[in-house]
mmCIF file with all atom_site columns, C-alpha atoms and ligand atoms in Angstrom:
data_model
loop_
_atom_site.group_PDB
_atom_site.id
_atom_site.type_symbol
_atom_site.label_atom_id
_atom_site.label_alt_id
_atom_site.label_comp_id
_atom_site.label_asym_id
_atom_site.label_entity_id
_atom_site.label_seq_id
_atom_site.pdbx_PDB_ins_code
_atom_site.Cartn_x
_atom_site.Cartn_y
_atom_site.Cartn_z
_atom_site.occupancy
_atom_site.B_iso_or_equiv
_atom_site.pdbx_formal_charge
_atom_site.auth_seq_id
_atom_site.auth_comp_id
_atom_site.auth_asym_id
_atom_site.auth_atom_id
_atom_site.pdbx_PDB_model_num
ATOM   1   C CA . MET A 1 1   ? 0.000   0.000   0.000  1.00 47.00 ? 28  MET A CA 1
ATOM   2   C CA . THR A 1 2   ? 1.263   3.489   -0.845 1.00 48.00 ? 29  THR A CA 1
ATOM   3   C CA . GLU A 1 3   ? 1.015   6.188   1.800  1.00 52.00 ? 30  GLU A CA 1
ATOM   4   C CA . ARG A 1 4   ? 1.205   9.748   0.583  1.00 49.00 ? 31  ARG A CA 1
ATOM   5   C CA . SER A 1 5   ? 2.429   12.750  2.524  1.00 49.00 ? 32  SER A CA 1
ATOM   6   C CA . VAL A 1 6   ? -0.576  14.897  3.520  1.00 46.00 ? 33  VAL A CA 1
ATOM   7   C CA . ASP A 1 7   ? -0.640  18.597  4.382  1.00 53.00 ? 34  ASP A CA 1
ATOM   8   C CA . PRO A 1 8   ? -0.818  18.736  8.223  1.00 40.00 ? 35  PRO A CA 1
ATOM   9   C CA . MET A 1 9   ? -3.670  21.249  7.984  1.00 55.00 ? 36  MET A CA 1
ATOM   10  C CA . SER A 1 10  ? -5.626  18.689  6.044  1.00 86.00 ? 37  SER A CA 1
ATOM   11  C CA . GLU A 1 11  ? -8.744  16.858  6.936  1.00 95.00 ? 38  GLU A CA 1
ATOM   12  C CA . VAL A 1 12  ? -9.017  13.745  9.078  1.00 98.00 ? 39  VAL A CA 1
ATOM   13  C CA . LEU A 1 13  ? -12.156 11.627  9.035  1.00 98.00 ? 40  LEU A CA 1
ATOM   14  C CA . VAL A 1 14  ? -13.295 10.288  12.416 1.00 98.00 ? 41  VAL A CA 1
ATOM   15  C CA . LEU A 1 15  ? -15.623 7.426   11.492 1.00 99.00 ? 42  LEU A CA 1
ATOM   16  C CA . ASN A 1 16  ? -17.832 5.560   13.926 1.00 98.00 ? 43  ASN A CA 1
ATOM   17  C CA . GLY A 1 17  ? -19.791 2.358   13.472 1.00 98.00 ? 44  GLY A CA 1
ATOM   18  C CA . PRO A 1 18  ? -23.018 0.953   14.864 1.00 98.00 ? 45  PRO A CA 1
ATOM   19  C CA . ASN A 1 19  ? -24.528 1.960   18.206 1.00 98.00 ? 46  ASN A CA 1
ATOM   20  C CA . LEU A 1 20  ? -21.920 4.648   18.870 1.00 98.00 ? 47  LEU A CA 1
ATOM   21  C CA . GLY A 1 21  ? -24.536 7.303   18.145 1.00 98.00 ? 48  GLY A CA 1
ATOM   22  C CA . ARG A 1 22  ? -26.149 6.128   21.376 1.00 96.00 ? 49  ARG A CA 1
ATOM   23  C CA . LEU A 1 23  ? -23.156 6.947   23.568 1.00 96.00 ? 50  LEU A CA 1
ATOM   24  C CA . GLY A 1 24  ? -24.336 8.646   26.724 1.00 92.00 ? 51  GLY A CA 1
ATOM   25  C CA . SER A 1 25  ? -27.315 6.335   27.215 1.00 91.00 ? 52  SER A CA 1
ATOM   26  C CA . ARG A 1 26  ? -25.741 3.097   25.923 1.00 92.00 ? 53  ARG A CA 1
ATOM   27  C CA . GLU A 1 27  ? -24.321 0.833   28.691 1.00 91.00 ? 54  GLU A CA 1
ATOM   28  C CA . PRO A 1 28  ? -22.841 3.751   30.666 1.00 92.00 ? 55  PRO A CA 1
ATOM   29  C CA . ASP A 1 29  ? -21.024 1.308   32.963 1.00 90.00 ? 56  ASP A CA 1
ATOM   30  C CA . VAL A 1 30  ? -18.942 0.250   29.915 1.00 89.00 ? 57  VAL A CA 1
ATOM   31  C CA . TYR A 1 31  ? -18.854 3.375   27.746 1.00 92.00 ? 58  TYR A CA 1
ATOM   32  C CA . GLY A 1 32  ? -19.338 6.213   30.255 1.00 90.00 ? 59  GLY A CA 1
ATOM   33  C CA . SER A 1 33  ? -21.900 9.003   30.155 1.00 90.00 ? 60  SER A CA 1
ATOM   34  C CA . THR A 1 34  ? -20.275 11.161  27.460 1.00 94.00 ? 61  THR A CA 1
ATOM   35  C CA . THR A 1 35  ? -22.653 11.594  24.529 1.00 96.00 ? 62  THR A CA 1
ATOM   36  C CA . PHE A 1 36  ? -21.702 11.077  20.890 1.00 98.00 ? 63  PHE A CA 1
ATOM   37  C CA . GLU A 1 37  ? -21.977 14.830  20.311 1.00 97.00 ? 64  GLU A CA 1
ATOM   38  C CA . ASP A 1 38  ? -19.545 15.375  23.219 1.00 97.00 ? 65  ASP A CA 1
ATOM   39  C CA . VAL A 1 39  ? -17.117 12.907  21.596 1.00 98.00 ? 66  VAL A CA 1
ATOM   40  C CA . ALA A 1 40  ? -17.484 14.683  18.250 1.00 98.00 ? 67  ALA A CA 1
ATOM   41  C CA . ALA A 1 41  ? -16.710 18.043  19.903 1.00 98.00 ? 68  ALA A CA 1
ATOM   42  C CA . LEU A 1 42  ? -13.737 16.488  21.752 1.00 98.00 ? 69  LEU A CA 1
ATOM   43  C CA . CYS A 1 43  ? -12.355 15.185  18.437 1.00 98.00 ? 70  CYS A CA 1
ATOM   44  C CA . ARG A 1 44  ? -12.855 18.465  16.577 1.00 98.00 ? 71  ARG A CA 1
ATOM   45  C CA . ASP A 1 45  ? -11.142 20.371  19.398 1.00 98.00 ? 72  ASP A CA 1
ATOM   46  C CA . ALA A 1 46  ? -8.227  17.920  19.750 1.00 98.00 ? 73  ALA A CA 1
ATOM   47  C CA . ALA A 1 47  ? -7.714  17.932  15.966 1.00 98.00 ? 74  ALA A CA 1
ATOM   48  C CA . ARG A 1 48  ? -7.706  21.740  15.855 1.00 97.00 ? 75  ARG A CA 1
ATOM   49  C CA . ARG A 1 49  ? -5.003  21.848  18.527 1.00 97.00 ? 76  ARG A CA 1
ATOM   50  C CA . LEU A 1 50  ? -2.953  19.411  16.389 1.00 97.00 ? 77  LEU A CA 1
ATOM   51  C CA . GLY A 1 51  ? -3.363  21.525  13.261 1.00 96.00 ? 78  GLY A CA 1
ATOM   52  C CA . LEU A 1 52  ? -5.896  19.153  11.705 1.00 97.00 ? 79  LEU A CA 1
ATOM   53  C CA . HIS A 1 53  ? -9.544  19.507  10.750 1.00 97.00 ? 80  HIS A CA 1
ATOM   54  C CA . ALA A 1 54  ? -11.701 16.600  11.934 1.00 98.00 ? 81  ALA A CA 1
ATOM   55  C CA . GLU A 1 55  ? -14.952 15.653  10.286 1.00 98.00 ? 82  GLU A CA 1
ATOM   56  C CA . VAL A 1 56  ? -16.815 13.289  12.605 1.00 98.00 ? 83  VAL A CA 1
ATOM   57  C CA . ARG A 1 57  ? -19.397 10.829  11.279 1.00 98.00 ? 84  ARG A CA 1
ATOM   58  C CA . GLN A 1 58  ? -21.403 7.899   12.642 1.00 98.00 ? 85  GLN A CA 1
ATOM   59  C CA . THR A 1 59  ? -23.479 5.221   10.930 1.00 98.00 ? 86  THR A CA 1
ATOM   60  C CA . ASP A 1 60  ? -25.193 1.970   11.821 1.00 98.00 ? 87  ASP A CA 1
ATOM   61  C CA . ASP A 1 61  ? -24.930 0.901   8.172  1.00 98.00 ? 88  ASP A CA 1
ATOM   62  C CA . GLU A 1 62  ? -21.982 -1.234  7.043  1.00 98.00 ? 89  GLU A CA 1
ATOM   63  C CA . ALA A 1 63  ? -22.364 -0.168  3.381  1.00 98.00 ? 90  ALA A CA 1
ATOM   64  C CA . GLU A 1 64  ? -22.226 3.517   4.318  1.00 98.00 ? 91  GLU A CA 1
ATOM   65  C CA . LEU A 1 65  ? -19.088 2.966   6.403  1.00 98.00 ? 92  LEU A CA 1
ATOM   66  C CA . VAL A 1 66  ? -17.438 1.070   3.514  1.00 98.00 ? 93  VAL A CA 1
ATOM   67  C CA . GLY A 1 67  ? -18.340 3.983   1.208  1.00 98.00 ? 94  GLY A CA 1
ATOM   68  C CA . TRP A 1 68  ? -16.701 6.475   3.577  1.00 98.00 ? 95  TRP A CA 1
ATOM   69  C CA . LEU A 1 69  ? -13.543 4.332   3.628  1.00 98.00 ? 96  LEU A CA 1
ATOM   70  C CA . HIS A 1 70  ? -13.481 4.351   -0.190 1.00 98.00 ? 97  HIS A CA 1
ATOM   71  C CA . GLU A 1 71  ? -13.849 8.160   -0.064 1.00 98.00 ? 98  GLU A CA 1
ATOM   72  C CA . ALA A 1 72  ? -10.873 8.345   2.334  1.00 98.00 ? 99  ALA A CA 1
ATOM   73  C CA . ALA A 1 73  ? -8.782  6.032   0.128  1.00 98.00 ? 100 ALA A CA 1
ATOM   74  C CA . ASP A 1 74  ? -9.571  8.035   -3.019 1.00 98.00 ? 101 ASP A CA 1
ATOM   75  C CA . GLY A 1 75  ? -8.880  11.360  -1.268 1.00 97.00 ? 102 GLY A CA 1
ATOM   76  C CA . HIS A 1 76  ? -5.707  10.229  0.588  1.00 97.00 ? 103 HIS A CA 1
ATOM   77  C CA . ILE A 1 77  ? -7.490  11.246  3.815  1.00 98.00 ? 104 ILE A CA 1
ATOM   78  C CA . PRO A 1 78  ? -6.270  9.897   7.178  1.00 98.00 ? 105 PRO A CA 1
ATOM   79  C CA . VAL A 1 79  ? -8.891  8.147   9.287  1.00 98.00 ? 106 VAL A CA 1
ATOM   80  C CA . VAL A 1 80  ? -9.587  7.510   12.955 1.00 99.00 ? 107 VAL A CA 1
ATOM   81  C CA . LEU A 1 81  ? -12.014 4.591   12.946 1.00 99.00 ? 108 LEU A CA 1
ATOM   82  C CA . ASN A 1 82  ? -14.092 3.052   15.706 1.00 98.00 ? 109 ASN A CA 1
ATOM   83  C CA . PRO A 1 83  ? -15.609 0.130   13.801 1.00 98.00 ? 110 PRO A CA 1
ATOM   84  C CA . ALA A 1 84  ? -17.671 -0.867  16.885 1.00 98.00 ? 111 ALA A CA 1
ATOM   85  C CA . ALA A 1 85  ? -19.110 -4.401  16.514 1.00 98.00 ? 112 ALA A CA 1
ATOM   86  C CA . PHE A 1 86  ? -17.974 -4.565  12.847 1.00 98.00 ? 113 PHE A CA 1
ATOM   87  C CA . THR A 1 87  ? -14.439 -4.869  14.308 1.00 98.00 ? 114 THR A CA 1
ATOM   88  C CA . HIS A 1 88  ? -15.078 -8.466  15.159 1.00 98.00 ? 115 HIS A CA 1
ATOM   89  C CA . TYR A 1 89  ? -16.576 -9.861  11.958 1.00 98.00 ? 116 TYR A CA 1
ATOM   90  C CA . SER A 1 90  ? -16.734 -7.469  8.985  1.00 98.00 ? 117 SER A CA 1
ATOM   91  C CA . TYR A 1 91  ? -14.445 -8.689  6.210  1.00 98.00 ? 118 TYR A CA 1
ATOM   92  C CA . ALA A 1 92  ? -16.048 -6.037  3.982  1.00 98.00 ? 119 ALA A CA 1
ATOM   93  C CA . LEU A 1 93  ? -14.719 -3.346  6.310  1.00 98.00 ? 120 LEU A CA 1
ATOM   94  C CA . ARG A 1 94  ? -11.336 -5.064  6.482  1.00 98.00 ? 121 ARG A CA 1
ATOM   95  C CA . ASP A 1 95  ? -11.078 -5.154  2.687  1.00 98.00 ? 122 ASP A CA 1
ATOM   96  C CA . ALA A 1 96  ? -12.054 -1.457  2.463  1.00 98.00 ? 123 ALA A CA 1
ATOM   97  C CA . ILE A 1 97  ? -9.398  -0.506  5.044  1.00 98.00 ? 124 ILE A CA 1
ATOM   98  C CA . ALA A 1 98  ? -6.791  -2.535  3.125  1.00 98.00 ? 125 ALA A CA 1
ATOM   99  C CA . GLN A 1 99  ? -7.216  -0.013  0.271  1.00 98.00 ? 126 GLN A CA 1
ATOM   100 C CA . ARG A 1 100 ? -6.163  2.913   2.472  1.00 98.00 ? 127 ARG A CA 1
ATOM   101 C CA . THR A 1 101 ? -3.700  5.463   1.112  1.00 97.00 ? 128 THR A CA 1
ATOM   102 C CA . ALA A 1 102 ? -3.080  7.355   4.383  1.00 97.00 ? 129 ALA A CA 1
ATOM   103 C CA . PRO A 1 103 ? -2.775  6.410   8.074  1.00 98.00 ? 130 PRO A CA 1
ATOM   104 C CA . LEU A 1 104 ? -5.797  4.742   9.670  1.00 98.00 ? 131 LEU A CA 1
ATOM   105 C CA . ILE A 1 105 ? -5.975  4.255   13.430 1.00 98.00 ? 132 ILE A CA 1
ATOM   106 C CA . GLU A 1 106 ? -8.434  1.764   14.925 1.00 98.00 ? 133 GLU A CA 1
ATOM   107 C CA . VAL A 1 107 ? -9.877  3.037   18.217 1.00 98.00 ? 134 VAL A CA 1
ATOM   108 C CA . HIS A 1 108 ? -12.032 1.596   20.962 1.00 98.00 ? 135 HIS A CA 1
ATOM   109 C CA . ILE A 1 109 ? -13.450 3.311   24.002 1.00 98.00 ? 136 ILE A CA 1
ATOM   110 C CA . SER A 1 110 ? -13.450 0.117   26.054 1.00 97.00 ? 137 SER A CA 1
ATOM   111 C CA . ASN A 1 111 ? -10.694 -2.509  26.107 1.00 98.00 ? 138 ASN A CA 1
ATOM   112 C CA . PRO A 1 112 ? -12.131 -5.337  23.987 1.00 98.00 ? 139 PRO A CA 1
ATOM   113 C CA . ALA A 1 113 ? -9.293  -7.664  25.095 1.00 96.00 ? 140 ALA A CA 1
ATOM   114 C CA . ALA A 1 114 ? -10.643 -7.506  28.647 1.00 97.00 ? 141 ALA A CA 1
ATOM   115 C CA . ARG A 1 115 ? -14.251 -8.225  27.638 1.00 97.00 ? 142 ARG A CA 1
ATOM   116 C CA . GLU A 1 116 ? -16.209 -11.140 26.132 1.00 97.00 ? 143 GLU A CA 1
ATOM   117 C CA . GLU A 1 117 ? -14.305 -13.693 24.031 1.00 97.00 ? 144 GLU A CA 1
ATOM   118 C CA . PHE A 1 118 ? -15.906 -12.602 20.722 1.00 95.00 ? 145 PHE A CA 1
ATOM   119 C CA . ARG A 1 119 ? -14.423 -9.108  21.216 1.00 97.00 ? 146 ARG A CA 1
ATOM   120 C CA . HIS A 1 120 ? -10.866 -10.462 21.443 1.00 98.00 ? 147 HIS A CA 1
ATOM   121 C CA . THR A 1 121 ? -10.691 -10.794 17.641 1.00 97.00 ? 148 THR A CA 1
ATOM   122 C CA . SER A 1 122 ? -10.294 -7.746  15.425 1.00 98.00 ? 149 SER A CA 1
ATOM   123 C CA . VAL A 1 123 ? -10.512 -8.574  11.726 1.00 98.00 ? 150 VAL A CA 1
ATOM   124 C CA . VAL A 1 124 ? -9.398  -5.020  10.892 1.00 98.00 ? 151 VAL A CA 1
ATOM   125 C CA . ALA A 1 125 ? -6.328  -4.586  13.150 1.00 98.00 ? 152 ALA A CA 1
ATOM   126 C CA . ALA A 1 126 ? -3.902  -6.151  10.667 1.00 98.00 ? 153 ALA A CA 1
ATOM   127 C CA . VAL A 1 127 ? -4.696  -3.561  7.983  1.00 98.00 ? 154 VAL A CA 1
ATOM   128 C CA . ALA A 1 128 ? -4.781  -0.516  10.305 1.00 98.00 ? 155 ALA A CA 1
ATOM   129 C CA . SER A 1 129 ? -1.691  1.599   11.051 1.00 98.00 ? 156 SER A CA 1
ATOM   130 C CA . GLY A 1 130 ? -2.263  0.784   14.724 1.00 98.00 ? 157 GLY A CA 1
ATOM   131 C CA . THR A 1 131 ? -4.861  0.310   17.423 1.00 98.00 ? 158 THR A CA 1
ATOM   132 C CA . ILE A 1 132 ? -5.672  2.346   20.545 1.00 98.00 ? 159 ILE A CA 1
ATOM   133 C CA . ALA A 1 133 ? -8.137  0.863   23.015 1.00 98.00 ? 160 ALA A CA 1
ATOM   134 C CA . GLY A 1 134 ? -9.264  1.110   26.592 1.00 98.00 ? 161 GLY A CA 1
ATOM   135 C CA . PHE A 1 135 ? -8.749  4.777   27.420 1.00 98.00 ? 162 PHE A CA 1
ATOM   136 C CA . GLY A 1 136 ? -12.382 5.808   27.312 1.00 97.00 ? 163 GLY A CA 1
ATOM   137 C CA . THR A 1 137 ? -13.123 8.682   24.953 1.00 97.00 ? 164 THR A CA 1
ATOM   138 C CA . PHE A 1 138 ? -9.475  9.780   25.386 1.00 98.00 ? 165 PHE A CA 1
ATOM   139 C CA . SER A 1 139 ? -8.687  6.922   22.951 1.00 98.00 ? 166 SER A CA 1
ATOM   140 C CA . TYR A 1 140 ? -9.868  9.271   20.177 1.00 98.00 ? 167 TYR A CA 1
ATOM   141 C CA . VAL A 1 141 ? -7.494  12.045  21.297 1.00 98.00 ? 168 VAL A CA 1
ATOM   142 C CA . LEU A 1 142 ? -4.581  9.584   21.374 1.00 98.00 ? 169 LEU A CA 1
ATOM   143 C CA . ALA A 1 143 ? -5.526  8.359   17.899 1.00 98.00 ? 170 ALA A CA 1
ATOM   144 C CA . LEU A 1 144 ? -5.589  11.917  16.539 1.00 98.00 ? 171 LEU A CA 1
ATOM   145 C CA . GLN A 1 145 ? -2.161  12.493  18.098 1.00 98.00 ? 172 GLN A CA 1
ATOM   146 C CA . ALA A 1 146 ? -0.934  9.341   16.332 1.00 98.00 ? 173 ALA A CA 1
ATOM   147 C CA . VAL A 1 147 ? -2.325  10.606  13.009 1.00 98.00 ? 174 VAL A CA 1
ATOM   148 C CA . ALA A 1 148 ? -0.549  13.957  13.480 1.00 97.00 ? 175 ALA A CA 1
ATOM   149 C CA . GLU A 1 149 ? 2.740   12.176  14.292 1.00 96.00 ? 176 GLU A CA 1
ATOM   150 C CA . LEU A 1 150 ? 2.474   9.843   11.314 1.00 95.00 ? 177 LEU A CA 1
ATOM   151 C CA . LEU A 1 151 ? 1.723   12.766  8.977  1.00 94.00 ? 178 LEU A CA 1
ATOM   152 C CA . ALA A 1 152 ? 4.666   14.738  10.366 1.00 92.00 ? 179 ALA A CA 1
ATOM   153 C CA . GLU A 1 153 ? 6.966   11.736  9.784  1.00 91.00 ? 180 GLU A CA 1
ATOM   154 C CA . SER A 1 154 ? 5.867   11.180  6.188  1.00 85.00 ? 181 SER A CA 1
HETATM 155 C C1 . LIG B 2 .   ? -16.227 -0.660  20.897 1.00 55.24 ? 3   LIG B C1 1
HETATM 156 C C2 . LIG B 2 .   ? -15.966 -2.102  21.332 1.00 55.24 ? 3   LIG B C2 1
HETATM 157 C C3 . LIG B 2 .   ? -16.764 -3.086  20.483 1.00 55.24 ? 3   LIG B C3 1
HETATM 158 O O1 . LIG B 2 .   ? -16.541 -4.415  20.928 1.00 55.24 ? 3   LIG B O1 1
HETATM 159 C C4 . LIG B 2 .   ? -18.251 -2.784  20.588 1.00 55.24 ? 3   LIG B C4 1
HETATM 160 O O2 . LIG B 2 .   ? -18.975 -3.642  19.730 1.00 55.24 ? 3   LIG B O2 1
HETATM 161 C C5 . LIG B 2 .   ? -18.587 -1.360  20.362 1.00 55.24 ? 3   LIG B C5 1
HETATM 162 C C6 . LIG B 2 .   ? -17.696 -0.320  20.892 1.00 55.24 ? 3   LIG B C6 1
HETATM 163 C C7 . LIG B 2 .   ? -15.514 0.355   21.805 1.00 55.24 ? 3   LIG B C7 1
HETATM 164 O O3 . LIG B 2 .   ? -15.387 1.516   21.399 1.00 55.24 ? 3   LIG B O3 1
HETATM 165 O O4 . LIG B 2 .   ? -15.147 0.018   22.934 1.00 55.24 ? 3   LIG B O4 1
HETATM 166 O O5 . LIG B 2 .   ? -19.638 -1.041  19.805 1.00 55.24 ? 3   LIG B O5 1
HETATM 167 O O6 . LIG B 2 .   ? -15.696 -0.494  19.579 1.00 55.24 ? 3   LIG B O6 1
#
């Protein structure tokens, strides 16, 4: 895969999979009480401080998420991706990520390795630049920092 150097002021897509739009009310014991809108604001703010512009999206639809990954690949746009449950079984998502042309960081709010057995497998990790998990919503900030570092290196 070819990674292209991207202007550090450029866009980063922060893509979120199914059920993440329900953050705040969804299993607060696992995911905390921060709403999805709060997470989106956190990402936009963290990106701004890193000299990036974050566009934050969420979908429950696998086809829409695959389409966004194609858009990122075609536009050489770095991605922070929380694939949510798709992490564990979506080969379609994995194949879309494999086409990436810029850094892509897999993020998780919880630590899937410390949860149910089915969450211990990520079918996307091998085609991501790296994975950050288990730091609550701060995982997104760490992922944006990783994107900024990788762009600066390239
Ligand atoms: C998650 C972990 C996944 O196992 C789960 O299906 C999610 C959220 C996380 O951010 O911790 O929906 O990706």
